[in-house]
Coordinates of C-alpha atoms and ligand atoms in Angstrom, one line a residue:
M259 CA -1.3 100.1 -210.6
S260 CA 1.3 100.6 -207.9
L261 CA 0.7 97.2 -206.1
L262 CA 1.6 95.2 -209.2
N263 CA 4.6 97.4 -209.8
D264 CA 5.8 96.8 -206.2
I265 CA 5.8 93.0 -206.5
E266 CA 8.7 92.4 -208.9
P267 CA 11.4 94.4 -207.1
L268 CA 10.2 93.1 -203.7
K269 CA 10.4 89.6 -204.9
E270 CA 13.9 90.1 -206.4
T271 CA 15.2 91.5 -203.1
A272 CA 13.6 88.7 -201.1
L273 CA 15.2 86.1 -203.5
A274 CA 18.6 87.7 -203.2
E275 CA 18.4 87.7 -199.4
L276 CA 17.2 84.1 -199.2
K277 CA 19.9 82.9 -201.5
S278 CA 22.7 84.6 -199.6
A279 CA 21.6 83.6 -196.1
P280 CA 24.9 82.4 -194.5
D281 CA 23.5 79.7 -192.2
L282 CA 20.2 78.0 -191.2
A283 CA 19.5 80.5 -188.4
A284 CA 19.9 83.5 -190.8
L285 CA 17.7 81.7 -193.3
E286 CA 14.9 81.3 -190.8
Q287 CA 15.1 84.9 -189.9
T288 CA 15.0 86.0 -193.6
K289 CA 12.0 83.7 -194.1
G290 CA 10.2 85.4 -191.2
A291 CA 11.0 88.9 -192.5
W292 CA 9.4 88.1 -195.8
L293 CA 6.9 85.3 -195.5
G294 CA 6.1 85.4 -191.8
A295 CA 2.8 86.7 -190.4
N296 CA 4.2 90.2 -190.3
G297 CA 6.5 89.7 -193.2
K298 CA 6.9 92.2 -196.1
F299 CA 5.6 89.9 -198.7
T300 CA 2.6 88.9 -196.5
A301 CA 1.8 92.6 -196.1
L302 CA 1.7 92.8 -199.9
M303 CA -0.9 90.0 -200.0
K304 CA -3.0 91.8 -197.4
Q305 CA -3.2 94.8 -199.7
L306 CA -5.0 92.6 -202.3
G307 CA -8.2 93.4 -200.4
T308 CA -7.9 97.1 -201.2
L309 CA -7.9 96.4 -205.0
S310 CA -11.0 96.7 -207.2
K311 CA -12.8 93.6 -208.4
E312 CA -11.3 93.8 -211.9
E313 CA -7.7 94.2 -210.6
K314 CA -7.9 91.4 -208.0
P315 CA -7.6 88.2 -210.1
A316 CA -4.5 89.3 -212.1
A317 CA -2.8 90.7 -209.0
G318 CA -3.6 87.6 -206.9
K319 CA -2.2 85.3 -209.6
F320 CA 1.0 87.4 -209.8
I321 CA 1.5 87.5 -206.1
N322 CA 0.9 83.7 -205.7
A323 CA 3.4 82.9 -208.5
A324 CA 6.0 85.1 -206.7
K325 CA 5.3 83.4 -203.4
V326 CA 5.8 79.9 -205.0
E327 CA 9.1 81.2 -206.4
L328 CA 10.2 82.5 -202.9
E329 CA 9.3 79.2 -201.2
A330 CA 11.2 77.2 -203.8
A331 CA 14.3 79.4 -203.2
L332 CA 13.8 79.0 -199.5
A333 CA 13.7 75.1 -199.8
E334 CA 16.7 75.1 -202.0
R335 CA 18.8 77.2 -199.8
R336 CA 17.7 75.3 -196.7
A337 CA 18.9 72.0 -198.3
E338 CA 22.2 73.5 -199.2
L339 CA 22.8 74.9 -195.7
E340 CA 21.7 71.6 -194.0
L341 CA 24.2 69.7 -196.1
K342 CA 26.9 72.2 -195.1
A343 CA 26.0 71.9 -191.4
A344 CA 26.3 68.1 -191.6
L345 CA 29.9 68.2 -193.0
P346 CA 32.9 68.2 -190.7
K347 CA 34.0 71.7 -189.6
E348 CA 37.6 71.0 -190.4
P349 CA 38.4 70.0 -193.9
T350 CA 39.2 66.2 -194.0
D351 CA 42.7 65.3 -195.1
F352 CA 42.2 61.9 -196.8
T353 CA 46.0 61.4 -197.1
L354 CA 46.4 61.0 -193.3
P355 CA 47.3 57.5 -192.2
G356 CA 44.5 55.5 -190.5
R357 CA 44.2 54.9 -186.8
R358 CA 45.2 51.3 -186.1
R359 CA 43.2 49.6 -183.4
A360 CA 45.4 47.7 -180.9
L361 CA 44.7 43.9 -181.3
G362 CA 44.6 41.7 -178.3
K363 CA 46.4 38.4 -178.1
L364 CA 45.9 35.0 -176.6
H365 CA 47.3 34.6 -173.1
P366 CA 50.6 32.6 -173.3
L367 CA 49.0 29.8 -171.2
T368 CA 46.2 29.6 -173.7
Q369 CA 48.7 29.5 -176.6
V370 CA 50.6 26.6 -175.0
T371 CA 47.4 24.7 -174.2
E372 CA 46.2 25.1 -177.7
D373 CA 49.5 23.8 -179.1
I374 CA 49.3 20.7 -176.7
V375 CA 45.7 20.0 -177.7
R376 CA 46.7 20.3 -181.4
A377 CA 49.5 17.8 -181.0
F378 CA 47.2 15.3 -179.2
R379 CA 44.5 15.8 -181.8
K380 CA 47.0 14.5 -184.4
L381 CA 47.0 11.3 -182.5
G382 CA 43.2 11.0 -182.3
F383 CA 42.6 12.3 -178.8
A384 CA 39.3 14.1 -178.0
V385 CA 39.0 17.0 -175.6
A386 CA 36.9 16.4 -172.5
D387 CA 35.9 18.8 -169.7
G388 CA 34.8 18.6 -166.1
P389 CA 33.8 20.9 -163.2
E390 CA 36.3 23.0 -161.3
I391 CA 34.0 22.6 -158.2
E392 CA 34.4 18.9 -157.7
D393 CA 33.3 16.5 -155.0
E394 CA 35.7 14.4 -152.9
Y395 CA 34.6 11.2 -154.6
H396 CA 35.7 12.2 -158.1
C397 CA 38.8 14.1 -157.0
F398 CA 40.2 11.5 -154.5
D399 CA 38.1 8.4 -153.5
A400 CA 37.4 7.0 -157.0
L401 CA 41.1 7.6 -157.8
N402 CA 42.0 5.1 -155.1
T403 CA 42.9 7.9 -152.6
P404 CA 40.6 7.4 -149.6
A405 CA 40.2 10.0 -146.8
D406 CA 43.0 8.6 -144.7
H407 CA 45.5 8.3 -147.6
P408 CA 48.7 10.3 -147.0
A409 CA 48.6 11.5 -150.7
R410 CA 45.7 13.7 -149.7
D411 CA 48.1 15.9 -147.6
T412 CA 50.2 16.8 -150.7
Q413 CA 47.0 18.0 -152.5
D414 CA 45.3 20.1 -149.8
T415 CA 42.7 22.4 -151.4
F416 CA 39.9 24.8 -150.7
Y417 CA 36.7 23.2 -149.4
L418 CA 33.3 24.7 -150.0
N419 CA 31.1 25.0 -147.0
V420 CA 28.2 23.2 -148.5
L421 CA 27.4 19.5 -148.9
G422 CA 27.5 18.3 -152.4
A423 CA 26.1 15.3 -154.2
S424 CA 25.5 12.3 -152.0
R425 CA 28.0 9.6 -152.5
S426 CA 25.3 7.2 -153.6
E427 CA 24.9 9.3 -156.8
S428 CA 28.5 8.9 -157.8
H429 CA 29.2 5.5 -156.4
A430 CA 27.9 2.2 -157.8
A431 CA 24.3 1.5 -156.8
G432 CA 23.8 -0.2 -153.5
E433 CA 26.4 1.9 -151.6
T434 CA 25.3 3.7 -148.4
P435 CA 24.4 7.3 -149.1
A436 CA 26.6 9.7 -147.2
A437 CA 27.2 13.4 -147.6
C438 CA 30.2 14.3 -149.8
S439 CA 32.2 17.6 -149.4
L440 CA 32.7 19.9 -152.4
L441 CA 36.1 21.3 -153.1
L442 CA 38.1 23.0 -155.8
R443 CA 39.7 20.2 -157.8
T444 CA 43.4 19.7 -157.1
H445 CA 44.0 18.0 -160.5
T446 CA 42.3 17.3 -163.7
S447 CA 42.5 13.6 -162.9
S448 CA 38.9 13.8 -161.6
V449 CA 37.7 14.1 -165.2
Q450 CA 39.1 10.6 -165.9
I451 CA 36.5 9.2 -163.5
R452 CA 33.7 11.3 -165.0
V453 CA 34.5 10.3 -168.5
M454 CA 35.0 6.6 -167.8
K455 CA 31.7 6.5 -165.9
S456 CA 29.9 8.1 -168.8
Q457 CA 31.1 5.9 -171.6
P458 CA 32.4 2.4 -172.3
P459 CA 36.0 1.8 -173.3
P460 CA 38.0 2.4 -175.4
V461 CA 38.8 6.0 -174.3
R462 CA 41.2 8.5 -175.8
I463 CA 40.9 11.9 -174.2
I464 CA 42.8 14.9 -173.0
V465 CA 41.5 17.4 -170.4
P466 CA 42.9 20.9 -170.2
G467 CA 41.7 22.9 -167.2
R468 CA 42.3 25.0 -164.2
V469 CA 43.1 23.4 -160.8
Y470 CA 43.6 24.6 -157.3
R471 CA 45.9 23.9 -154.3
R472 CA 46.3 25.4 -150.9
D473 CA 49.8 26.7 -151.7
N474 CA 51.4 30.0 -151.0
A475 CA 52.3 31.8 -154.2
D476 CA 56.1 32.0 -154.9
A477 CA 58.2 31.8 -158.1
T478 CA 57.2 28.2 -158.8
H479 CA 53.8 27.9 -157.0
N480 CA 50.4 29.5 -157.3
P481 CA 47.1 28.6 -155.6
T482 CA 45.6 28.2 -159.1
F483 CA 47.3 26.7 -162.1
Q484 CA 46.5 24.8 -165.3
Q485 CA 46.9 21.1 -166.1
I486 CA 46.4 18.8 -169.0
E487 CA 45.3 15.3 -168.2
G488 CA 45.5 12.5 -170.7
L489 CA 43.8 9.1 -170.6
Y490 CA 44.1 6.2 -173.0
V491 CA 42.2 3.0 -172.3
D492 CA 42.1 0.1 -174.8
K493 CA 43.1 -3.6 -175.0
G494 CA 46.9 -4.3 -174.7
V495 CA 48.0 -0.7 -174.0
T496 CA 51.6 -0.5 -172.7
V497 CA 54.1 1.8 -171.1
G498 CA 55.8 1.9 -174.5
D499 CA 52.7 3.6 -175.9
L500 CA 52.8 6.1 -173.1
K501 CA 56.4 6.9 -173.6
G502 CA 56.1 7.2 -177.4
T503 CA 53.1 9.5 -177.1
V504 CA 54.7 11.8 -174.6
E505 CA 57.8 12.0 -176.6
F506 CA 55.9 12.9 -179.8
V507 CA 54.0 15.7 -178.1
F508 CA 57.0 17.2 -176.4
K509 CA 58.9 17.2 -179.7
E510 CA 56.0 19.0 -181.3
L511 CA 55.9 21.5 -178.5
L512 CA 59.5 22.3 -177.6
G513 CA 61.6 21.1 -180.6
S514 CA 63.1 17.9 -182.0
D515 CA 66.1 17.9 -179.6
V516 CA 63.8 17.0 -176.7
K517 CA 64.8 14.0 -174.6
I518 CA 62.3 12.2 -172.2
R519 CA 63.1 10.2 -169.2
F520 CA 60.8 8.2 -166.9
R521 CA 61.6 7.9 -163.2
P522 CA 59.7 5.5 -160.9
H523 CA 57.3 7.3 -158.6
Y524 CA 54.1 6.8 -156.7
F525 CA 50.5 7.8 -157.5
S526 CA 47.6 5.9 -156.0
Y527 CA 45.7 5.8 -159.2
T528 CA 48.5 4.3 -161.4
E529 CA 50.6 1.2 -161.1
P530 CA 53.4 1.4 -162.1
S531 CA 53.8 5.2 -161.8
F532 CA 56.4 7.5 -163.1
E533 CA 57.5 11.0 -163.2
I534 CA 58.5 12.4 -166.6
D535 CA 61.7 14.4 -166.8
F536 CA 62.6 16.2 -170.0
S537 CA 65.8 17.7 -171.3
S538 CA 66.6 20.0 -174.2
A539 CA 68.7 23.0 -175.2
L540 CA 66.1 25.2 -173.5
V541 CA 66.5 23.3 -170.2
K542 CA 70.3 23.5 -170.5
K543 CA 69.9 27.3 -170.9
M544 CA 68.2 27.3 -167.5
G545 CA 71.3 25.7 -166.1
K546 CA 69.8 22.3 -165.6
D547 CA 70.1 18.8 -167.2
W548 CA 66.6 17.5 -166.5
L549 CA 63.3 19.1 -165.5
E550 CA 60.4 17.3 -164.0
I551 CA 57.4 18.0 -166.1
A552 CA 54.6 15.5 -165.5
G553 CA 53.2 12.5 -163.6
C554 CA 52.0 9.4 -165.3
G555 CA 51.5 5.6 -165.1
M556 CA 49.4 2.6 -166.0
V557 CA 45.8 3.0 -164.7
H558 CA 45.4 1.1 -161.4
P559 CA 43.1 -1.9 -161.6
Q560 CA 41.1 -0.5 -158.7
V561 CA 40.3 2.7 -160.6
F562 CA 38.9 0.5 -163.4
E563 CA 36.8 -1.4 -160.8
N564 CA 35.5 1.9 -159.5
V565 CA 34.2 3.0 -162.8
G566 CA 32.9 -0.4 -163.9
Y567 CA 35.6 -1.3 -166.4
D568 CA 36.9 -4.9 -166.3
P569 CA 40.6 -4.7 -165.4
E570 CA 41.1 -8.2 -166.8
V571 CA 40.1 -6.9 -170.2
W572 CA 41.1 -3.3 -170.3
T573 CA 44.5 -1.6 -169.8
G574 CA 45.4 2.1 -170.0
W575 CA 47.7 4.9 -169.2
A576 CA 47.2 8.3 -167.8
F577 CA 49.3 11.4 -167.3
G578 CA 49.0 15.0 -165.9
F579 CA 51.2 17.9 -167.1
G580 CA 51.5 21.4 -165.6
I581 CA 51.0 23.9 -168.3
E582 CA 52.7 26.8 -166.6
R583 CA 55.9 24.7 -166.3
I584 CA 55.9 24.0 -170.1
A585 CA 55.2 27.7 -170.9
M586 CA 58.0 28.8 -168.5
I587 CA 60.5 26.5 -170.3
R588 CA 59.3 27.5 -173.7
Y589 CA 59.5 31.2 -173.1
G590 CA 62.2 31.3 -170.5
I591 CA 60.0 32.7 -167.8
N592 CA 61.3 32.4 -164.2
D593 CA 58.3 33.4 -162.1
I594 CA 54.9 31.6 -162.4
R595 CA 53.1 34.6 -160.8
L596 CA 53.7 36.6 -164.0
F597 CA 51.0 34.6 -165.7
Y598 CA 48.4 35.8 -163.3
E599 CA 49.2 39.4 -162.8
N600 CA 47.6 40.6 -166.1
D601 CA 50.3 43.0 -166.7
V602 CA 49.9 43.9 -170.4
R603 CA 53.6 44.7 -170.8
F604 CA 54.3 41.1 -169.9
L605 CA 51.5 39.6 -171.9
K606 CA 52.0 41.4 -175.1
Q607 CA 55.4 39.8 -175.6
F608 CA 54.0 36.4 -176.6
Ligands
DAH3 N1 47.2 14.3 -160.8 C1 48.7 14.4 -160.7 C2 49.0 15.7 -160.1 O1 48.3 16.6 -160.1 C3 49.3 14.2 -162.0 C4 49.1 12.8 -162.5 C5 49.9 11.8 -162.2 C6 48.0 12.6 -163.4 C7 49.7 10.5 -162.6 C8 47.8 11.3 -163.9 C9 48.7 10.3 -163.5 O2 46.8 11.0 -164.7 O3 48.5 9.0 -164.0 O4 50.1 15.9 -159.6

């Protein structure tokens, strides 16, 4: 019977073609050529109808078995080719060095701030925070600096064209409510008021943060810069505590050869007030003997009155440092604007 004799060689050819299909597209084409509606193998099955009743079952079984074999070969080759297609075209060289991803760094001002915070934490200070958009009351009035005070001229800032919290909210109850301007805080000292109003003494805090002044930018000024405020309130606190604390922190920060000097000064929220100068090999390298670095003093009794602390019971000191100044000394930088230009070539040196 010729049909049965045809099956075996046809199947062998089909198997050979399927197994050698070079890619998935070729494989699909081969599949169509054999098993598709007009495929050569399908044609064979159609011929079954022409066979006699006796021949049909054996031939049908034979053809079906061949078809199963072809389909298995097709699936196997397809899996092989799919795997091949998923692999990279170029051979991978596993001996090549890896690609290193550039790691970012903390901004030098952040590094200095973190070091200062770390030094104060050793002394038991907690970090406090306050808003950069502040009202006049917290920034000036409560710090014993009323609207007509000349000290306001040295801290001119950016005012916001909206009216903020009414003074009655921030002042002691019973005071006449009046509108209070909002401004960008000129110093972190405003947070002293916020903290003291929110908790009873004793207080031991530092406040790192951004402040603003209406200054033109030059090598030593920028309209925005960073400060760290410190406030210590307890019974029997003295200037000696202040000096010892400041000296400890600067030695931690800038080396053990640091010397500290207090010069009398004026701030409306401290009495007595001082400016802190400091000297070290780094300062000498900048061609100077002393550099002014901070303001400080003993908290003014009026400030205690304003926040509801009894000045007969409580004493305290406060200070404010400029962080840029310290970073400039530490790293030998001579222009404050470099900190704010975001030039990666500058920033990646630290
Ligand atoms: N707020 C002052 C400034 O920005 C610095 C300062 C001076 C802060 C004396 C204080 C202080 O807490 O007691 O120039």
